[in-house]
Amino acid sequence: ETGVTQSPTHLIKTRGQQVTLRCSSQSGHNTVSWYQQALGQGPQFIFQYYREEENGRGNFPPRFSGLQFPNYSSELNVNALELDDSALYLCASSWGTGWSRNEQFFGPGTRLTVL
Amino acid sequence: KNEVEQSPQNLTAQEGEFITINCSYSVGISALHWLQQHPGGGIVSLFMLSSGKKKHGRLIATINIQEKHSSLHITASHPRDSAVYICASSSGAGSYQLTFGKGTKLSVIP
């Protein structure tokens, strides 16, 4: 059984560019959640995908978008990058959508730096 | 709006000491999570609890629903326990959204 993987591990972009981050969920999991963690802060929920549909969204602008594929892997896309988008981006997979019932397994994260 | 506060922000302990990290939240929740984040970013879920107490090895988590407060205890601390410990709350049985605290950075010195 493989764990949650993310790619790339590190990424440097400039303002205005677009970026795609990838997440492969743990085997058997159908739900992927994405989080943004700024330096020295706790993670902030971006959105969750369940069976290829967006299941919920945090307080992030529309330039943050995502996809989930039939194999339940997922992408996070960020358009028109801003300096404040520099952060660690974490994905987590679970079987089922509710945090109160379903333990989430986190990937190692992608560290994005926007210059 | 639920807010999650942790204390202390930073904690340095000698190996073998008993450690307590505190977490308080502002609204009713359905579950409280304790997570461990090592340098480099990876997060591991330690506990998910909605009442009482849970124990796993040297780690103990407690929650007091009436006081909206949870604690994470580490007995006989070891340098490998050095990490950031984060508490997070979820509300509603099907809730997908977690509210996270800022984390407590623990350093255990040999």
PDB file of C-alpha atoms in Angstrom:
ATOM      1  CA  GLU A   1       0.000   0.000   0.000  1.00  0.00           C
ATOM      2  CA  THR A   2       1.546   3.307  -1.052  1.00  0.00           C
ATOM      3  CA  GLY A   3       1.113   6.501   0.907  1.00  0.00           C
ATOM      4  CA  VAL A   4       0.150   9.944  -0.320  1.00  0.00           C
ATOM      5  CA  THR A   5       2.690  11.452  -2.692  1.00  0.00           C
ATOM      6  CA  GLN A   6       3.026  14.979  -4.019  1.00  0.00           C
ATOM      7  CA  SER A   7       5.016  16.514  -6.841  1.00  0.00           C
ATOM      8  CA  PRO A   8       7.072  18.510  -7.223  1.00  0.00           C
ATOM      9  CA  THR A   9       8.668  18.873  -3.788  1.00  0.00           C
ATOM     10  CA  HIS A  10       9.877  22.397  -4.450  1.00  0.00           C
ATOM     11  CA  LEU A  11       8.919  24.983  -7.028  1.00  0.00           C
ATOM     12  CA  ILE A  12       9.951  28.556  -7.761  1.00  0.00           C
ATOM     13  CA  LYS A  13       7.712  30.790  -9.867  1.00  0.00           C
ATOM     14  CA  THR A  14       7.383  34.498 -10.568  1.00  0.00           C
ATOM     15  CA  ARG A  15       4.377  36.727 -10.010  1.00  0.00           C
ATOM     16  CA  GLY A  16       1.660  36.340 -12.619  1.00  0.00           C
ATOM     17  CA  GLN A  17       2.659  32.827 -13.612  1.00  0.00           C
ATOM     18  CA  GLN A  18       0.492  29.751 -13.278  1.00  0.00           C
ATOM     19  CA  VAL A  19       1.360  26.575 -11.364  1.00  0.00           C
ATOM     20  CA  THR A  20       0.017  23.023 -11.159  1.00  0.00           C
ATOM     21  CA  LEU A  21       0.676  20.842  -8.136  1.00  0.00           C
ATOM     22  CA  ARG A  22      -0.076  17.124  -8.100  1.00  0.00           C
ATOM     23  CA  CYS A  23      -1.191  14.660  -5.470  1.00  0.00           C
ATOM     24  CA  SER A  24      -1.575  10.900  -5.630  1.00  0.00           C
ATOM     25  CA  SER A  25      -3.931   9.623  -2.984  1.00  0.00           C
ATOM     26  CA  GLN A  26      -3.335   6.597  -0.826  1.00  0.00           C
ATOM     27  CA  SER A  27      -4.572   3.347  -2.292  1.00  0.00           C
ATOM     28  CA  GLY A  28      -8.288   2.842  -1.599  1.00  0.00           C
ATOM     29  CA  HIS A  29      -8.994   6.498  -0.814  1.00  0.00           C
ATOM     30  CA  ASN A  30     -11.611   8.455  -2.795  1.00  0.00           C
ATOM     31  CA  THR A  31     -11.285  11.918  -1.226  1.00  0.00           C
ATOM     32  CA  VAL A  32      -8.500  14.489  -1.515  1.00  0.00           C
ATOM     33  CA  SER A  33      -8.260  17.723   0.465  1.00  0.00           C
ATOM     34  CA  TRP A  34      -5.813  20.544  -0.241  1.00  0.00           C
ATOM     35  CA  TYR A  35      -4.332  22.906   2.346  1.00  0.00           C
ATOM     36  CA  GLN A  36      -2.091  25.973   2.211  1.00  0.00           C
ATOM     37  CA  GLN A  37       0.356  26.497   5.060  1.00  0.00           C
ATOM     38  CA  ALA A  38       2.184  29.803   5.235  1.00  0.00           C
ATOM     39  CA  LEU A  39       5.413  29.951   7.224  1.00  0.00           C
ATOM     40  CA  GLY A  40       4.742  29.839  10.961  1.00  0.00           C
ATOM     41  CA  GLN A  41       1.017  29.317  10.498  1.00  0.00           C
ATOM     42  CA  GLY A  42      -1.349  26.389  10.694  1.00  0.00           C
ATOM     43  CA  PRO A  43      -2.729  24.932   7.461  1.00  0.00           C
ATOM     44  CA  GLN A  44      -5.718  26.614   5.810  1.00  0.00           C
ATOM     45  CA  PHE A  45      -8.316  24.512   4.000  1.00  0.00           C
ATOM     46  CA  ILE A  46      -8.458  25.264   0.263  1.00  0.00           C
ATOM     47  CA  PHE A  47     -10.929  22.684  -1.054  1.00  0.00           C
ATOM     48  CA  GLN A  48     -11.870  19.036  -1.077  1.00  0.00           C
ATOM     49  CA  TYR A  49     -12.607  16.675  -3.957  1.00  0.00           C
ATOM     50  CA  TYR A  50     -14.775  13.595  -3.604  1.00  0.00           C
ATOM     51  CA  ARG A  51     -15.290  11.225  -6.516  1.00  0.00           C
ATOM     52  CA  GLU A  52     -14.102  13.836  -9.031  1.00  0.00           C
ATOM     53  CA  GLU A  53     -16.385  16.627  -7.777  1.00  0.00           C
ATOM     54  CA  GLU A  54     -15.531  19.604  -5.576  1.00  0.00           C
ATOM     55  CA  ASN A  55     -17.141  18.830  -2.224  1.00  0.00           C
ATOM     56  CA  GLY A  56     -16.378  22.034  -0.361  1.00  0.00           C
ATOM     57  CA  ARG A  57     -14.185  25.088  -0.471  1.00  0.00           C
ATOM     58  CA  GLY A  58     -12.459  27.360   2.000  1.00  0.00           C
ATOM     59  CA  ASN A  59     -11.923  31.094   1.729  1.00  0.00           C
ATOM     60  CA  PHE A  60      -9.723  31.106  -1.369  1.00  0.00           C
ATOM     61  CA  PRO A  61     -10.273  33.064  -4.596  1.00  0.00           C
ATOM     62  CA  PRO A  62     -11.344  31.405  -7.864  1.00  0.00           C
ATOM     63  CA  ARG A  63      -7.795  31.510  -9.218  1.00  0.00           C
ATOM     64  CA  PHE A  64      -7.267  28.477  -6.971  1.00  0.00           C
ATOM     65  CA  SER A  65      -8.866  25.574  -8.797  1.00  0.00           C
ATOM     66  CA  GLY A  66      -8.585  21.837  -8.772  1.00  0.00           C
ATOM     67  CA  LEU A  67      -9.328  18.571 -10.431  1.00  0.00           C
ATOM     68  CA  GLN A  68      -9.715  14.998  -9.331  1.00  0.00           C
ATOM     69  CA  PHE A  69      -9.176  12.163 -11.774  1.00  0.00           C
ATOM     70  CA  PRO A  70     -10.893   8.754 -12.021  1.00  0.00           C
ATOM     71  CA  ASN A  71      -7.986   7.172 -10.139  1.00  0.00           C
ATOM     72  CA  TYR A  72      -8.648   9.757  -7.384  1.00  0.00           C
ATOM     73  CA  SER A  73      -5.367  11.575  -7.857  1.00  0.00           C
ATOM     74  CA  SER A  74      -5.734  15.330  -7.853  1.00  0.00           C
ATOM     75  CA  GLU A  75      -4.279  18.597  -9.106  1.00  0.00           C
ATOM     76  CA  LEU A  76      -4.245  22.052  -7.594  1.00  0.00           C
ATOM     77  CA  ASN A  77      -3.923  24.899 -10.083  1.00  0.00           C
ATOM     78  CA  VAL A  78      -3.126  28.461  -9.119  1.00  0.00           C
ATOM     79  CA  ASN A  79      -3.366  31.213 -11.742  1.00  0.00           C
ATOM     80  CA  ALA A  80      -1.924  34.717 -11.633  1.00  0.00           C
ATOM     81  CA  LEU A  81       0.461  33.895  -8.798  1.00  0.00           C
ATOM     82  CA  GLU A  82       0.956  36.491  -6.071  1.00  0.00           C
ATOM     83  CA  LEU A  83       3.808  36.816  -3.590  1.00  0.00           C
ATOM     84  CA  ASP A  84       1.454  35.755  -0.762  1.00  0.00           C
ATOM     85  CA  ASP A  85       0.894  32.431  -2.479  1.00  0.00           C
ATOM     86  CA  SER A  86       4.342  31.380  -1.293  1.00  0.00           C
ATOM     87  CA  ALA A  87       3.615  28.533   1.107  1.00  0.00           C
ATOM     88  CA  LEU A  88       3.719  24.807   1.698  1.00  0.00           C
ATOM     89  CA  TYR A  89       0.825  23.130  -0.112  1.00  0.00           C
ATOM     90  CA  LEU A  90      -0.367  19.934   1.492  1.00  0.00           C
ATOM     91  CA  CYS A  91      -2.784  17.370   0.204  1.00  0.00           C
ATOM     92  CA  ALA A  92      -4.468  14.701   2.286  1.00  0.00           C
ATOM     93  CA  SER A  93      -6.473  11.697   1.217  1.00  0.00           C
ATOM     94  CA  SER A  94      -9.153   9.755   3.029  1.00  0.00           C
ATOM     95  CA  TRP A  95     -11.897   7.245   2.481  1.00  0.00           C
ATOM     96  CA  GLY A  96     -14.930   9.512   2.834  1.00  0.00           C
ATOM     97  CA  THR A  97     -15.358  13.218   3.274  1.00  0.00           C
ATOM     98  CA  GLY A  98     -15.987  13.907   6.928  1.00  0.00           C
ATOM     99  CA  TRP A  99     -13.088  14.797   9.189  1.00  0.00           C
ATOM    100  CA  SER A 100     -15.097  13.620  12.163  1.00  0.00           C
ATOM    101  CA  ARG A 101     -15.245  10.066  10.914  1.00  0.00           C
ATOM    102  CA  ASN A 102     -12.383   9.646   8.513  1.00  0.00           C
ATOM    103  CA  GLU A 103      -8.724   9.938   9.319  1.00  0.00           C
ATOM    104  CA  GLN A 104      -6.814  11.871   6.700  1.00  0.00           C
ATOM    105  CA  PHE A 105      -3.361  10.879   5.515  1.00  0.00           C
ATOM    106  CA  PHE A 106      -1.110  13.736   4.469  1.00  0.00           C
ATOM    107  CA  GLY A 107       1.462  13.957   1.727  1.00  0.00           C
ATOM    108  CA  PRO A 108       4.905  15.522   2.285  1.00  0.00           C
ATOM    109  CA  GLY A 109       3.858  18.805   0.672  1.00  0.00           C
ATOM    110  CA  THR A 110       5.055  21.030  -2.161  1.00  0.00           C
ATOM    111  CA  ARG A 111       6.926  24.162  -1.169  1.00  0.00           C
ATOM    112  CA  LEU A 112       6.057  26.974  -3.577  1.00  0.00           C
ATOM    113  CA  THR A 113       8.092  30.164  -3.684  1.00  0.00           C
ATOM    114  CA  VAL A 114       6.770  33.094  -5.696  1.00  0.00           C
ATOM    115  CA  LEU A 115       9.328  35.783  -6.555  1.00  0.00           C
TER     116      LEU A 115
ATOM    117  CA  LYS B   1     -16.517  31.515  13.373  1.00  0.00           C
ATOM    118  CA  ASN B   2     -14.485  28.868  15.165  1.00  0.00           C
ATOM    119  CA  GLU B   3     -11.060  29.878  16.371  1.00  0.00           C
ATOM    120  CA  VAL B   4      -8.442  27.473  17.643  1.00  0.00           C
ATOM    121  CA  GLU B   5      -5.741  28.703  19.989  1.00  0.00           C
ATOM    122  CA  GLN B   6      -2.709  26.742  21.103  1.00  0.00           C
ATOM    123  CA  SER B   7      -0.244  27.325  23.888  1.00  0.00           C
ATOM    124  CA  PRO B   8       2.622  27.561  24.226  1.00  0.00           C
ATOM    125  CA  GLN B   9       3.853  28.578  20.774  1.00  0.00           C
ATOM    126  CA  ASN B  10       7.336  27.253  21.510  1.00  0.00           C
ATOM    127  CA  LEU B  11       8.443  24.724  24.084  1.00  0.00           C
ATOM    128  CA  THR B  12      11.912  23.461  24.956  1.00  0.00           C
ATOM    129  CA  ALA B  13      12.234  20.468  27.272  1.00  0.00           C
ATOM    130  CA  GLN B  14      14.945  18.212  28.595  1.00  0.00           C
ATOM    131  CA  GLU B  15      14.809  14.584  27.578  1.00  0.00           C
ATOM    132  CA  GLY B  16      12.596  12.645  29.990  1.00  0.00           C
ATOM    133  CA  GLU B  17      10.371  15.553  30.959  1.00  0.00           C
ATOM    134  CA  PHE B  18       6.578  15.398  30.948  1.00  0.00           C
ATOM    135  CA  ILE B  19       5.159  17.776  28.339  1.00  0.00           C
ATOM    136  CA  THR B  20       1.729  19.361  28.003  1.00  0.00           C
ATOM    137  CA  ILE B  21       0.433  21.299  25.014  1.00  0.00           C
ATOM    138  CA  ASN B  22      -2.912  23.047  25.297  1.00  0.00           C
ATOM    139  CA  CYS B  23      -5.614  23.780  22.750  1.00  0.00           C
ATOM    140  CA  SER B  24      -8.804  25.778  23.149  1.00  0.00           C
ATOM    141  CA  TYR B  25     -11.563  26.370  20.646  1.00  0.00           C
ATOM    142  CA  SER B  26     -14.429  28.811  20.529  1.00  0.00           C
ATOM    143  CA  VAL B  27     -17.471  26.921  19.218  1.00  0.00           C
ATOM    144  CA  GLY B  28     -18.964  23.460  19.619  1.00  0.00           C
ATOM    145  CA  ILE B  29     -17.197  20.814  17.606  1.00  0.00           C
ATOM    146  CA  SER B  30     -17.733  17.226  16.619  1.00  0.00           C
ATOM    147  CA  ALA B  31     -14.091  16.195  16.788  1.00  0.00           C
ATOM    148  CA  LEU B  32     -10.699  17.508  17.819  1.00  0.00           C
ATOM    149  CA  HIS B  33      -7.570  16.357  16.054  1.00  0.00           C
ATOM    150  CA  TRP B  34      -3.959  16.370  17.138  1.00  0.00           C
ATOM    151  CA  LEU B  35      -1.401  16.302  14.351  1.00  0.00           C
ATOM    152  CA  GLN B  36       2.389  16.113  14.297  1.00  0.00           C
ATOM    153  CA  GLN B  37       4.432  17.943  11.678  1.00  0.00           C
ATOM    154  CA  HIS B  38       8.123  17.194  11.261  1.00  0.00           C
ATOM    155  CA  PRO B  39      10.652  19.541   9.610  1.00  0.00           C
ATOM    156  CA  GLY B  40      10.141  19.318   5.883  1.00  0.00           C
ATOM    157  CA  GLY B  41       6.372  19.430   6.188  1.00  0.00           C
ATOM    158  CA  GLY B  42       4.927  15.942   6.432  1.00  0.00           C
ATOM    159  CA  ILE B  43       1.924  15.750   8.768  1.00  0.00           C
ATOM    160  CA  VAL B  44       0.849  12.686  10.708  1.00  0.00           C
ATOM    161  CA  SER B  45      -2.489  12.345  12.436  1.00  0.00           C
ATOM    162  CA  LEU B  46      -1.950  11.416  16.108  1.00  0.00           C
ATOM    163  CA  PHE B  47      -5.437  11.458  17.593  1.00  0.00           C
ATOM    164  CA  MET B  48      -9.017  12.155  16.689  1.00  0.00           C
ATOM    165  CA  LEU B  49     -11.265  12.504  19.716  1.00  0.00           C
ATOM    166  CA  SER B  50     -14.683  13.821  20.595  1.00  0.00           C
ATOM    167  CA  SER B  51     -14.770  13.026  24.307  1.00  0.00           C
ATOM    168  CA  GLY B  52     -12.672  11.725  27.160  1.00  0.00           C
ATOM    169  CA  LYS B  53      -9.147  10.552  26.667  1.00  0.00           C
ATOM    170  CA  LYS B  54      -7.047   8.536  24.219  1.00  0.00           C
ATOM    171  CA  LYS B  55      -3.610   7.038  24.710  1.00  0.00           C
ATOM    172  CA  HIS B  56      -1.061   5.790  22.217  1.00  0.00           C
ATOM    173  CA  GLY B  57       2.320   4.813  23.559  1.00  0.00           C
ATOM    174  CA  ARG B  58       3.771   7.822  25.387  1.00  0.00           C
ATOM    175  CA  LEU B  59       1.154  10.189  23.989  1.00  0.00           C
ATOM    176  CA  ILE B  60      -2.104  11.012  25.740  1.00  0.00           C
ATOM    177  CA  ALA B  61      -4.828  13.331  24.459  1.00  0.00           C
ATOM    178  CA  THR B  62      -7.716  14.592  26.543  1.00  0.00           C
ATOM    179  CA  ILE B  63     -10.689  16.769  25.770  1.00  0.00           C
ATOM    180  CA  ASN B  64     -13.137  18.667  27.967  1.00  0.00           C
ATOM    181  CA  ILE B  65     -16.174  19.465  25.846  1.00  0.00           C
ATOM    182  CA  GLN B  66     -17.765  21.790  28.430  1.00  0.00           C
ATOM    183  CA  GLU B  67     -14.615  23.896  28.723  1.00  0.00           C
ATOM    184  CA  LYS B  68     -13.825  23.665  24.977  1.00  0.00           C
ATOM    185  CA  HIS B  69     -10.302  22.602  25.802  1.00  0.00           C
ATOM    186  CA  SER B  70      -7.975  19.784  24.849  1.00  0.00           C
ATOM    187  CA  SER B  71      -4.490  18.816  25.956  1.00  0.00           C
ATOM    188  CA  LEU B  72      -1.768  16.679  24.443  1.00  0.00           C
ATOM    189  CA  HIS B  73       0.642  15.109  26.909  1.00  0.00           C
ATOM    190  CA  ILE B  74       3.944  13.428  26.163  1.00  0.00           C
ATOM    191  CA  THR B  75       5.455  11.297  28.901  1.00  0.00           C
ATOM    192  CA  ALA B  76       9.196  10.588  29.111  1.00  0.00           C
ATOM    193  CA  SER B  77       9.938  12.948  26.218  1.00  0.00           C
ATOM    194  CA  HIS B  78      12.641  12.050  23.746  1.00  0.00           C
ATOM    195  CA  PRO B  79      14.537  14.100  21.149  1.00  0.00           C
ATOM    196  CA  ARG B  80      12.660  12.272  18.387  1.00  0.00           C
ATOM    197  CA  ASP B  81       9.470  13.904  19.728  1.00  0.00           C
ATOM    198  CA  SER B  82      10.816  17.248  18.473  1.00  0.00           C
ATOM    199  CA  ALA B  83       8.258  18.501  15.966  1.00  0.00           C
ATOM    200  CA  VAL B  84       5.400  20.957  15.570  1.00  0.00           C
ATOM    201  CA  TYR B  85       2.178  19.772  17.172  1.00  0.00           C
ATOM    202  CA  ILE B  86      -1.026  21.130  15.710  1.00  0.00           C
ATOM    203  CA  CYS B  87      -4.565  20.848  16.975  1.00  0.00           C
ATOM    204  CA  ALA B  88      -7.521  21.211  14.660  1.00  0.00           C
ATOM    205  CA  SER B  89     -11.265  21.093  15.084  1.00  0.00           C
ATOM    206  CA  SER B  90     -14.065  19.904  12.853  1.00  0.00           C
ATOM    207  CA  SER B  91     -17.754  20.608  13.338  1.00  0.00           C
ATOM    208  CA  GLY B  92     -20.604  18.529  12.004  1.00  0.00           C
ATOM    209  CA  ALA B  93     -20.505  14.809  11.423  1.00  0.00           C
ATOM    210  CA  GLY B  94     -19.843  15.207   7.737  1.00  0.00           C
ATOM    211  CA  SER B  95     -17.711  18.281   7.988  1.00  0.00           C
ATOM    212  CA  TYR B  96     -14.869  18.424   5.560  1.00  0.00           C
ATOM    213  CA  GLN B  97     -13.400  21.626   6.869  1.00  0.00           C
ATOM    214  CA  LEU B  98     -10.847  21.722   9.646  1.00  0.00           C
ATOM    215  CA  THR B  99      -9.891  24.811  11.596  1.00  0.00           C
ATOM    216  CA  PHE B 100      -6.252  24.577  12.576  1.00  0.00           C
ATOM    217  CA  GLY B 101      -4.272  26.138  15.367  1.00  0.00           C
ATOM    218  CA  LYS B 102      -0.913  27.706  14.567  1.00  0.00           C
ATOM    219  CA  GLY B 103       0.993  24.864  16.145  1.00  0.00           C
ATOM    220  CA  THR B 104       3.376  24.396  19.061  1.00  0.00           C
ATOM    221  CA  LYS B 105       7.030  23.893  18.201  1.00  0.00           C
ATOM    222  CA  LEU B 106       8.542  21.365  20.606  1.00  0.00           C
ATOM    223  CA  SER B 107      12.287  20.866  20.969  1.00  0.00           C
ATOM    224  CA  VAL B 108      13.484  18.081  23.259  1.00  0.00           C
ATOM    225  CA  ILE B 109      17.141  18.398  24.236  1.00  0.00           C
ATOM    226  CA  PRO B 110      19.203  15.301  25.085  1.00  0.00           C
TER     227      PRO B 110
END
